[in-house]
Short mmCIF file of N, CA and C and ligand atoms in Angstrom, two decimals:
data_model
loop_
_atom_site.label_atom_id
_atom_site.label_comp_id
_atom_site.label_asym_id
_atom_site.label_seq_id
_atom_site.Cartn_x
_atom_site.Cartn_y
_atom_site.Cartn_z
N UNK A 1 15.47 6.13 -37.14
CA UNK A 1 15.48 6.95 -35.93
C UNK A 1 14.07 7.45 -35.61
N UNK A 2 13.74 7.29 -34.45
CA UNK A 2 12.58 8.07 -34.17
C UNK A 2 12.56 9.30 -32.92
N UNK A 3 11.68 10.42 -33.18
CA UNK A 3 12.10 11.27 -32.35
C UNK A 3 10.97 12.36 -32.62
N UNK A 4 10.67 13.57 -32.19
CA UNK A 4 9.36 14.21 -32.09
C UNK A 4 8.98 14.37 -33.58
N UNK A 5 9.68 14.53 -34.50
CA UNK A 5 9.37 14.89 -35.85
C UNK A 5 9.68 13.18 -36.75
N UNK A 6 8.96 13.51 -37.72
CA UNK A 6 8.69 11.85 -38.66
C UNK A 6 9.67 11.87 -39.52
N UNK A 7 10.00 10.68 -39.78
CA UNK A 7 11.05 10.30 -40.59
C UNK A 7 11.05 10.53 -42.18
N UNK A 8 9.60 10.51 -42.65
CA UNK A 8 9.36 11.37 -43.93
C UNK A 8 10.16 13.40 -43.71
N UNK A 9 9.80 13.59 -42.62
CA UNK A 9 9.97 15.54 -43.11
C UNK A 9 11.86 15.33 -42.28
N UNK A 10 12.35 14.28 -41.64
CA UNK A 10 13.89 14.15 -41.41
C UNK A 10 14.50 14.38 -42.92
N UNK A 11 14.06 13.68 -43.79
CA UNK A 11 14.66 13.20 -44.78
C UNK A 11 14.18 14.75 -45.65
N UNK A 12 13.32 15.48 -45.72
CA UNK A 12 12.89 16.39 -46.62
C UNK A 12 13.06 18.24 -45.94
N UNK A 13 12.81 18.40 -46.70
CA UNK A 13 12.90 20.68 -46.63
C UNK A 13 11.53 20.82 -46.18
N UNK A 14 10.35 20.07 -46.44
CA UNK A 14 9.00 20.29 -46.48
C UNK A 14 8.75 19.59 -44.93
N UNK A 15 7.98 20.23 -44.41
CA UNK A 15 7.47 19.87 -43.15
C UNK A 15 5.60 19.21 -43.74
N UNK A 16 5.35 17.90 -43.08
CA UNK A 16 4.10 17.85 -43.03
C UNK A 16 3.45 17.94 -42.14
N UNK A 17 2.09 18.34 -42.41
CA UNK A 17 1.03 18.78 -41.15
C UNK A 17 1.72 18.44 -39.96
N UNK A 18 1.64 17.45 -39.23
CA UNK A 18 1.66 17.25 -38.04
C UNK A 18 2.76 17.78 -37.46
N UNK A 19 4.04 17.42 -38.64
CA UNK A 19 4.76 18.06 -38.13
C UNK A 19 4.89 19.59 -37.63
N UNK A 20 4.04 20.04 -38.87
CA UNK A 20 4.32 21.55 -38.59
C UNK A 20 3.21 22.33 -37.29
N UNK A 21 2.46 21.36 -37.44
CA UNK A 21 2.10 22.23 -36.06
C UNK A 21 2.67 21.93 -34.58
N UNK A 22 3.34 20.89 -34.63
CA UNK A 22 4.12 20.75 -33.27
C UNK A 22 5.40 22.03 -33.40
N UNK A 23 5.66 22.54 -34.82
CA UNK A 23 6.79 23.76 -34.79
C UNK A 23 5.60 24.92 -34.14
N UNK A 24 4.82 24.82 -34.85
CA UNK A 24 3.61 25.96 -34.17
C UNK A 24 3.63 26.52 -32.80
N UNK A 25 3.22 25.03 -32.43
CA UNK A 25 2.86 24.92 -30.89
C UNK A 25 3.82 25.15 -30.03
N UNK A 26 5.18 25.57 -30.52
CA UNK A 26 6.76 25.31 -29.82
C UNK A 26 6.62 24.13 -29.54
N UNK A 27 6.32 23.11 -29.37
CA UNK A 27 7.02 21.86 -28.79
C UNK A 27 8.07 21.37 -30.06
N UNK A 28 8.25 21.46 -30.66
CA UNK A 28 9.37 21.12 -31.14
C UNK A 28 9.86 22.84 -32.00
N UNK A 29 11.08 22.86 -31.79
CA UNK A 29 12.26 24.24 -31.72
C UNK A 29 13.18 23.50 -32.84
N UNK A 30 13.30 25.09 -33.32
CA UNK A 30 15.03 25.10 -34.18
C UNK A 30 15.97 24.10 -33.98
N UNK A 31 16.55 24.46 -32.98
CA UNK A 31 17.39 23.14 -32.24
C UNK A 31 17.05 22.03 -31.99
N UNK A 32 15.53 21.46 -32.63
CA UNK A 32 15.60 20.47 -32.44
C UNK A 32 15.48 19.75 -33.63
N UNK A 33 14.82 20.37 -34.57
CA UNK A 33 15.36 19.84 -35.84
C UNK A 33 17.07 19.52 -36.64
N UNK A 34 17.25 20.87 -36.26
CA UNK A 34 18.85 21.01 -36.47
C UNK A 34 19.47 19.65 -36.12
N UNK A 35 19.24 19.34 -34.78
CA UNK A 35 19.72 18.41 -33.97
C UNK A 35 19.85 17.00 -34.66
N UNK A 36 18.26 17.38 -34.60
CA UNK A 36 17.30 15.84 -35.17
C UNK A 36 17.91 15.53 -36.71
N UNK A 37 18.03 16.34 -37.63
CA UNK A 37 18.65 16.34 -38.68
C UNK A 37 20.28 15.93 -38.79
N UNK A 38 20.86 16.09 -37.96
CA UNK A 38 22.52 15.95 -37.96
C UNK A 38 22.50 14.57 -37.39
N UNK A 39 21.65 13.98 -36.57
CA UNK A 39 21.38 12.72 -36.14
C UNK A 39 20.79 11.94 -37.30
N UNK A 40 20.04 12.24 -38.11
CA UNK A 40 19.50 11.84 -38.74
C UNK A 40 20.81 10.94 -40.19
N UNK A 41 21.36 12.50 -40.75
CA UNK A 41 22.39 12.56 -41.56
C UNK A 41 23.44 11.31 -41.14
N UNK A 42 23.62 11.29 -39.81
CA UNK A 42 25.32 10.54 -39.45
C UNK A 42 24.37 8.86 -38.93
N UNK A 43 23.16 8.79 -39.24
CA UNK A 43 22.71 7.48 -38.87
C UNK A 43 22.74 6.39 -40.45
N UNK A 44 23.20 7.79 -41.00
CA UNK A 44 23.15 6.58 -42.92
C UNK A 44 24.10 6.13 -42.48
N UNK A 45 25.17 6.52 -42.25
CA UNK A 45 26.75 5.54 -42.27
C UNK A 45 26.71 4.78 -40.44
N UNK A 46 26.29 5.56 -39.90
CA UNK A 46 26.77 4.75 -38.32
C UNK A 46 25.03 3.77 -37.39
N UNK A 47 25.26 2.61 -38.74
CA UNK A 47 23.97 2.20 -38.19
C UNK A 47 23.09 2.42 -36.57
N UNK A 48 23.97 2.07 -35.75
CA UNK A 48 23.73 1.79 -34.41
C UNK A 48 22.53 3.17 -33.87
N UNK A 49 22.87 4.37 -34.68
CA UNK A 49 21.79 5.40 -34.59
C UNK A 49 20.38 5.36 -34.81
N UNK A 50 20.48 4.47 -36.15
CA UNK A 50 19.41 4.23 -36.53
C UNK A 50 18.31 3.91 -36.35
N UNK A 51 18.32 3.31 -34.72
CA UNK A 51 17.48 2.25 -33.69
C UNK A 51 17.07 3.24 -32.90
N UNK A 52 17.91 4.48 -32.39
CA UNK A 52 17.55 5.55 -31.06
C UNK A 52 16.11 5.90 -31.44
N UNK A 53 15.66 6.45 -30.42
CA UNK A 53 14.19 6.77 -29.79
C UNK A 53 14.88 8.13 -29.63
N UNK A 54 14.76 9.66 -29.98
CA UNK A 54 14.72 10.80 -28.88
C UNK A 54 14.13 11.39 -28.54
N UNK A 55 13.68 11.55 -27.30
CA UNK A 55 12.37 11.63 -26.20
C UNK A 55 12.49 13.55 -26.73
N UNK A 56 13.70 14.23 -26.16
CA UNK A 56 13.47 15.68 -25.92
C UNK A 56 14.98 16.00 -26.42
N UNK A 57 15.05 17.50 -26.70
CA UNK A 57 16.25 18.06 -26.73
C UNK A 57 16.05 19.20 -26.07
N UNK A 58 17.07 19.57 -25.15
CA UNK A 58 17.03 20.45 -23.85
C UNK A 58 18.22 21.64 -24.12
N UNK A 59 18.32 22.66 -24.75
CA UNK A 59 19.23 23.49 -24.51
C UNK A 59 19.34 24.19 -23.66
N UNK A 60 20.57 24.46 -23.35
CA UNK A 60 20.89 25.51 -21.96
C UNK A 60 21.72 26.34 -22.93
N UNK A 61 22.37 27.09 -21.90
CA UNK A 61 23.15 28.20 -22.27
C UNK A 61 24.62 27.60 -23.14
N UNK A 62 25.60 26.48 -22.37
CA UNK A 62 26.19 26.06 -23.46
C UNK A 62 26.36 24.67 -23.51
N UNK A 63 25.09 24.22 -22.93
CA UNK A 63 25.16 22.59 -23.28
C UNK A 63 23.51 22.48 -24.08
N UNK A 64 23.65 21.20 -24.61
CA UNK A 64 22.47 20.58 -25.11
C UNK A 64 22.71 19.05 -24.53
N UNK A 65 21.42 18.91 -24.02
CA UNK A 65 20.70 17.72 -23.40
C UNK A 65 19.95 16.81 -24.59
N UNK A 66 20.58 15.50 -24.66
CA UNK A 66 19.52 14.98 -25.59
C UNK A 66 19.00 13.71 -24.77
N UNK A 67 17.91 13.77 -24.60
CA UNK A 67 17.57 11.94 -23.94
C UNK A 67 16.54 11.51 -24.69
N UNK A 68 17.19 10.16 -24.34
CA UNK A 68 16.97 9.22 -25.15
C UNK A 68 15.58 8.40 -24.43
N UNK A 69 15.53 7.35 -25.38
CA UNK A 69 14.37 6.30 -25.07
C UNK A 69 15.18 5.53 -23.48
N UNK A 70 14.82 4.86 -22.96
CA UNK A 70 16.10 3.92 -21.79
C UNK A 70 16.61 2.86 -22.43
N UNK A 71 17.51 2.93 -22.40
CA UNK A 71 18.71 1.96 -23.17
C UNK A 71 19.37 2.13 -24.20
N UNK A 72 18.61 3.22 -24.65
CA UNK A 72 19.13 4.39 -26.16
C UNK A 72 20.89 4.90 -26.00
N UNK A 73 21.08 5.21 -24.54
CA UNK A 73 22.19 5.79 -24.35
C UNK A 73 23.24 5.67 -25.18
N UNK A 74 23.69 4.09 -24.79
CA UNK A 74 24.87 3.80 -25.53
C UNK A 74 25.32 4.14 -27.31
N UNK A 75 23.91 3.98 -27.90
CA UNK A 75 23.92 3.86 -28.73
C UNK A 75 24.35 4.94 -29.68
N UNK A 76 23.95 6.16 -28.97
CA UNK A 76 24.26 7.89 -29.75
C UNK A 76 25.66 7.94 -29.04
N UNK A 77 25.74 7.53 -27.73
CA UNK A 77 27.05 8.12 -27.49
C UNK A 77 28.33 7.18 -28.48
N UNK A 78 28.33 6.01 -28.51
CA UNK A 78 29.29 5.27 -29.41
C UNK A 78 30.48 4.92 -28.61
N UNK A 79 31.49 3.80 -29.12
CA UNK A 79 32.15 3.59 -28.44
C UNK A 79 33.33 4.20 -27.99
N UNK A 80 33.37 4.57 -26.48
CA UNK A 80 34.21 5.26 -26.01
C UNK A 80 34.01 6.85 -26.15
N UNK A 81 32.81 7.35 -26.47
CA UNK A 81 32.40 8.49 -26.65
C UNK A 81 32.36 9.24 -27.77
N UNK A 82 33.14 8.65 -29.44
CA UNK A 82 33.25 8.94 -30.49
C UNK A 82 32.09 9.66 -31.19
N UNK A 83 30.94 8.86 -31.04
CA UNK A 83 29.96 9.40 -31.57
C UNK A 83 29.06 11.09 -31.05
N UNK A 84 29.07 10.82 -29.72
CA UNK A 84 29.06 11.98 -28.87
C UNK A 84 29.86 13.44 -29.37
N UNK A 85 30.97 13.37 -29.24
CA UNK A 85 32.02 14.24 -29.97
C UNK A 85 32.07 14.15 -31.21
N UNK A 86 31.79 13.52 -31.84
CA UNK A 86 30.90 14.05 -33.38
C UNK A 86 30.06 15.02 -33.48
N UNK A 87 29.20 14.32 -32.60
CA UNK A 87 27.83 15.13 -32.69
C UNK A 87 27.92 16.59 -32.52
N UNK A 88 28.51 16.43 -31.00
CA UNK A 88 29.03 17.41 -30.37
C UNK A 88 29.70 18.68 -31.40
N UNK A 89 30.63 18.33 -32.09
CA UNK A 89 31.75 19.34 -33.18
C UNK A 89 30.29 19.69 -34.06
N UNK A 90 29.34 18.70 -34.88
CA UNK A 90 28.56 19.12 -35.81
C UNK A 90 27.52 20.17 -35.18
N UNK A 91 27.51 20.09 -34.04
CA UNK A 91 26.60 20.98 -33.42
C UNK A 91 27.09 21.94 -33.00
N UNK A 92 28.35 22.34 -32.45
CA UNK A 92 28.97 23.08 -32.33
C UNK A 92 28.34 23.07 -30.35
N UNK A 93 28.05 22.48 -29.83
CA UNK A 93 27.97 22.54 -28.47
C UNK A 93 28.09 21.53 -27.72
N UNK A 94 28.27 21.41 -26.25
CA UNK A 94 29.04 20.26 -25.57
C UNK A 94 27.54 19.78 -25.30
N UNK A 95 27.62 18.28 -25.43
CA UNK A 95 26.57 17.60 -25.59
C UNK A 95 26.50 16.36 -24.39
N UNK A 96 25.42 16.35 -23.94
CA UNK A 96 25.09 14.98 -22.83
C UNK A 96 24.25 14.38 -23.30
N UNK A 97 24.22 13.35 -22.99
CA UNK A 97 22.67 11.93 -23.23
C UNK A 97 22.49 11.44 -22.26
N UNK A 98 21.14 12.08 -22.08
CA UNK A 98 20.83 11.34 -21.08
C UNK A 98 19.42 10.25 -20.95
N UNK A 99 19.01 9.49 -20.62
CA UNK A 99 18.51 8.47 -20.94
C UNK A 99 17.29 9.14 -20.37
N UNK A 100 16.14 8.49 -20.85
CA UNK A 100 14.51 9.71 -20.11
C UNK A 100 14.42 8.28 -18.73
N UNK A 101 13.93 9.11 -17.67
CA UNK A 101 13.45 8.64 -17.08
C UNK A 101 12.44 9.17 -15.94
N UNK A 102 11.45 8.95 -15.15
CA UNK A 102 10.55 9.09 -14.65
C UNK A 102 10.62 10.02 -12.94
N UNK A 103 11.91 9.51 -12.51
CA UNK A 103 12.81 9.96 -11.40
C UNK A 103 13.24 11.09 -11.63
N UNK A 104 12.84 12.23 -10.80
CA UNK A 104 13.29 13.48 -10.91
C UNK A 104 14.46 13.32 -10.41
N UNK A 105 15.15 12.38 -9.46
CA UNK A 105 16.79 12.70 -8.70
C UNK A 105 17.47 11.18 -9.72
N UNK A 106 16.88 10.47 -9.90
CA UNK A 106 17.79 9.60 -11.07
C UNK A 106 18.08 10.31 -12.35
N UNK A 107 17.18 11.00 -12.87
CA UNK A 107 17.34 11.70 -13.95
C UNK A 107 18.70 12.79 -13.44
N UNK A 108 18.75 13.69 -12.40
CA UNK A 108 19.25 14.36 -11.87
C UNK A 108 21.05 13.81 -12.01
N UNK A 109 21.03 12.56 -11.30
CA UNK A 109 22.04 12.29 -11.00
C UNK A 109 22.54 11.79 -12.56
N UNK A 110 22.03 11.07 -13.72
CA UNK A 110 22.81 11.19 -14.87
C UNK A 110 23.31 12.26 -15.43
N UNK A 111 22.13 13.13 -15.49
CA UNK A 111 22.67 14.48 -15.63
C UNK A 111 24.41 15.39 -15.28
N UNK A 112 23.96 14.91 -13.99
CA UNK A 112 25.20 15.76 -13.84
C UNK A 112 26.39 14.92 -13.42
N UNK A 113 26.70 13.08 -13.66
CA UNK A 113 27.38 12.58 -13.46
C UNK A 113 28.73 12.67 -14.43
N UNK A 114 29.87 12.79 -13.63
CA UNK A 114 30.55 11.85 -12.69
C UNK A 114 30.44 12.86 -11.35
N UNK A 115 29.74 13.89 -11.28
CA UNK A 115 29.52 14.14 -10.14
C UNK A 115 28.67 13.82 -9.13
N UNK A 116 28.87 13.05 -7.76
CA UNK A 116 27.74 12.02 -7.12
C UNK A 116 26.87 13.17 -6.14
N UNK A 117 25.90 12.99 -6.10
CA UNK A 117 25.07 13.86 -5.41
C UNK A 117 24.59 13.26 -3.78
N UNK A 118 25.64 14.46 -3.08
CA UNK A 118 25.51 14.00 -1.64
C UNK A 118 23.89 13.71 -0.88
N UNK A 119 22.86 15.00 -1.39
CA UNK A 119 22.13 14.69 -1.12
C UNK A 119 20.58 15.79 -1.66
N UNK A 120 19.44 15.04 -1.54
CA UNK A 120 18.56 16.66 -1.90
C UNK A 120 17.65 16.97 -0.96
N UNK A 121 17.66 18.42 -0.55
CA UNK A 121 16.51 18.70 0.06
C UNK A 121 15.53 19.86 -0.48
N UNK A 122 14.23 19.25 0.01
CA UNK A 122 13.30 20.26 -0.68
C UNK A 122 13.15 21.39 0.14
N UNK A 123 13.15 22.26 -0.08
CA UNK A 123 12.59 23.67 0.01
C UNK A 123 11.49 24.45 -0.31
N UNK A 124 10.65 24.67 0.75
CA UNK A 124 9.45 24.90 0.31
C UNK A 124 9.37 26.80 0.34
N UNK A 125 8.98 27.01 -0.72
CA UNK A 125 8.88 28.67 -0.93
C UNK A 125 8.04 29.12 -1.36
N UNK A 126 7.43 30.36 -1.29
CA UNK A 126 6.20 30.84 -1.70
C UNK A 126 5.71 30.23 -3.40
N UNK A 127 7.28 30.12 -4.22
CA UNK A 127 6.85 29.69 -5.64
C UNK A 127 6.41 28.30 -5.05
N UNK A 128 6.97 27.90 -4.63
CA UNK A 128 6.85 26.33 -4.78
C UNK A 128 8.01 25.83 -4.21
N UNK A 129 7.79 24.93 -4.18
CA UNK A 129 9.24 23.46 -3.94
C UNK A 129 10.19 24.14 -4.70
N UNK A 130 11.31 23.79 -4.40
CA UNK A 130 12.49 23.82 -4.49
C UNK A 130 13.43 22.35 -4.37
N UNK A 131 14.07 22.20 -5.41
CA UNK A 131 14.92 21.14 -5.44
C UNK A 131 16.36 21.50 -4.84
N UNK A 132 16.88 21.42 -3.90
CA UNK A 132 18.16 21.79 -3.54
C UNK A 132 19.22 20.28 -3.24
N UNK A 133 19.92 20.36 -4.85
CA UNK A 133 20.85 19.28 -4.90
C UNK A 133 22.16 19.55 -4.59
N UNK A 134 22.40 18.61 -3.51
CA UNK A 134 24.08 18.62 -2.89
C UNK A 134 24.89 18.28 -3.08
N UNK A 135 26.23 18.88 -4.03
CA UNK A 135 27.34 18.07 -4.50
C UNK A 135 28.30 17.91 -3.63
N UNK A 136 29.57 17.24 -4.01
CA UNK A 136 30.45 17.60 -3.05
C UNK A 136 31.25 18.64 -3.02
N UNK A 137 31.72 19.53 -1.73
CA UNK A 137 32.78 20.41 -1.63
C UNK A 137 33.64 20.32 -2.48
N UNK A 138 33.67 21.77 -3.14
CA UNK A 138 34.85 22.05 -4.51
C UNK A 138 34.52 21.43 -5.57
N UNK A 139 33.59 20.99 -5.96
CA UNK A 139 33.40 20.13 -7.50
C UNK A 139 32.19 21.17 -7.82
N UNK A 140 32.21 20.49 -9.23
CA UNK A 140 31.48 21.49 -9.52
C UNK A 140 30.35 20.55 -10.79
N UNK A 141 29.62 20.96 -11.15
CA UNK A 141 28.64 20.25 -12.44
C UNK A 141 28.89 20.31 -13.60
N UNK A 142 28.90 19.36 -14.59
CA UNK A 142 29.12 19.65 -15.74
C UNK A 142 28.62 20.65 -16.87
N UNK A 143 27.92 22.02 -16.25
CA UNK A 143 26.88 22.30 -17.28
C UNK A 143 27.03 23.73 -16.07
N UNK A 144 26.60 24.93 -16.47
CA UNK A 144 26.19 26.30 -15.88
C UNK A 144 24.82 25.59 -14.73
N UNK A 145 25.02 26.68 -13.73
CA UNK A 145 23.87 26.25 -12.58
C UNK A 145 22.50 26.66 -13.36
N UNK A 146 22.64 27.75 -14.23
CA UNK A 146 21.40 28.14 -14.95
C UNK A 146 20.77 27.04 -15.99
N UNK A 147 21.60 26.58 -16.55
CA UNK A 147 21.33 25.43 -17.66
C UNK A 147 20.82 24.34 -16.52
N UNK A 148 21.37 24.21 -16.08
CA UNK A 148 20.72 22.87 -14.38
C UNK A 148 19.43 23.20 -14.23
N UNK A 149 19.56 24.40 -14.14
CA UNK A 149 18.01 24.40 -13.54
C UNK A 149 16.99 24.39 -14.34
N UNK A 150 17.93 25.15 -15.70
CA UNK A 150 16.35 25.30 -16.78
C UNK A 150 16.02 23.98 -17.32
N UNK A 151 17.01 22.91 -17.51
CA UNK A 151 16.65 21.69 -17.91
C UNK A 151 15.92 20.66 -16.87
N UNK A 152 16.54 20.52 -15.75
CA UNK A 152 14.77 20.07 -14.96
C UNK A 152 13.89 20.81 -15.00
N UNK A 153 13.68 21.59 -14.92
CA UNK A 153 12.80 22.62 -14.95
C UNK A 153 11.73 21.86 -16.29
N UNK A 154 12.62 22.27 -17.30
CA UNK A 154 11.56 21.59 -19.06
C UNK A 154 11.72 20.11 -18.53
N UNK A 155 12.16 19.37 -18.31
CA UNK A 155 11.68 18.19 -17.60
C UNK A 155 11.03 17.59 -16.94
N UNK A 156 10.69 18.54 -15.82
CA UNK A 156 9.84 17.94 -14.50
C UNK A 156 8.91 18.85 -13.80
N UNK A 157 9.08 20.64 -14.82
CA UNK A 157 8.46 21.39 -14.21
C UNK A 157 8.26 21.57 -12.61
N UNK A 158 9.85 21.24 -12.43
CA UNK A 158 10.14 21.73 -11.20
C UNK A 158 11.54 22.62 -11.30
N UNK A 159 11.59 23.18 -9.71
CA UNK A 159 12.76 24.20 -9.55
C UNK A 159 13.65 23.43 -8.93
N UNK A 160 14.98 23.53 -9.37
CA UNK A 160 16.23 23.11 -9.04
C UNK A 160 16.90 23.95 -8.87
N UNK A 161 17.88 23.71 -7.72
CA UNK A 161 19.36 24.37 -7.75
C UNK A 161 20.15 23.33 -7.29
N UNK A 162 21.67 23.88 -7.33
CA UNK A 162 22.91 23.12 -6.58
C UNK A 162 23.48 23.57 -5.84
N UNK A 163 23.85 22.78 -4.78
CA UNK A 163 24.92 23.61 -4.35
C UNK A 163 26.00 22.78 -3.27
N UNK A 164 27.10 23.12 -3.02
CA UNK A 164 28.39 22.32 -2.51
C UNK A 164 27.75 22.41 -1.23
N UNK A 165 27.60 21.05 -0.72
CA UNK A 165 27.06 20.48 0.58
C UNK A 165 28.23 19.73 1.44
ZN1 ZN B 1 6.43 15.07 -40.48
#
């Protein structure tokens, strides 16, 4: 598996240099070792893990975002979603994968799929742009509007919202 931290300090209690100053620096968090570690653990028995790339881990309030390398997807989630809901129970939070990609509204739309996004408009405000994504009437996103936003947000360092269009 590869992912912000090395496969020597996955396997160990001891963090080495590099690693430890990316804990320093915050770019890599609690939760993401935790993470990285329980991935790590369930890739001895469920080979297919073993191959993933993970780009970032994104917590919100009660989801965690993990994306992957592109094409990684399938591979953490497992067939028919098994592996996902593993993960998910060992972590104790509802979990998405989402694949990294470069597209602030492709990224967007995995994110919050099976909900299709009618449409986005920007909003320009004294902070800045504004992402204003349009779902459809009465549906709703898989994830808190706050977690939506804070995860593009650590993504794309932009502002998002939603809302029923
Ligand atoms: Zn290391």
């Amino acid at each position: 598996m590869k992912g912000p931290i090395c496969n020597v300090c996955l396997n160990s209690d001891i963090m080495c240099i590099s690693c430890k100053k990316k804990v320093e620096s915050g770019d890599v968090k609690d939760i993401d070792i935790t993470v990285l570690k329980t991935l790590n653990n369930i890739s001895k028995e469920f080979k297919p893990l073993a191959d993933v790339e993970i780009k970032k881990i994104v917590e919100g309030e009660k989801i965690l975002v993990i994306v992957t390398k592109q094409g990684d997807g399938p591979r953490i989630i497992g067939k028919k979603g098994v592996m996902v809901k593993k993960i998910s129970k060992l972590i104790g939070k509802p979990l998405r994968v989402v694949e990294d990609c470069s597209d602030v509204k492709e990224f967007i739309e995995k994110l919050i799929t099976p909900i299709p996004i009618v449409g986005i408009n920007v909003i320009y405000s004294p902070e800045g742009e504004i992402l204003k994504v349009l779902i459809p009437r009465g549906r709703k996103i898989p994830m808190s509007k706050s977690s939506f936003g804070e995860i593009v947000n650590i993504m794309f360092s932009k502002k998002a919202i939603v809302a029923n269009g």
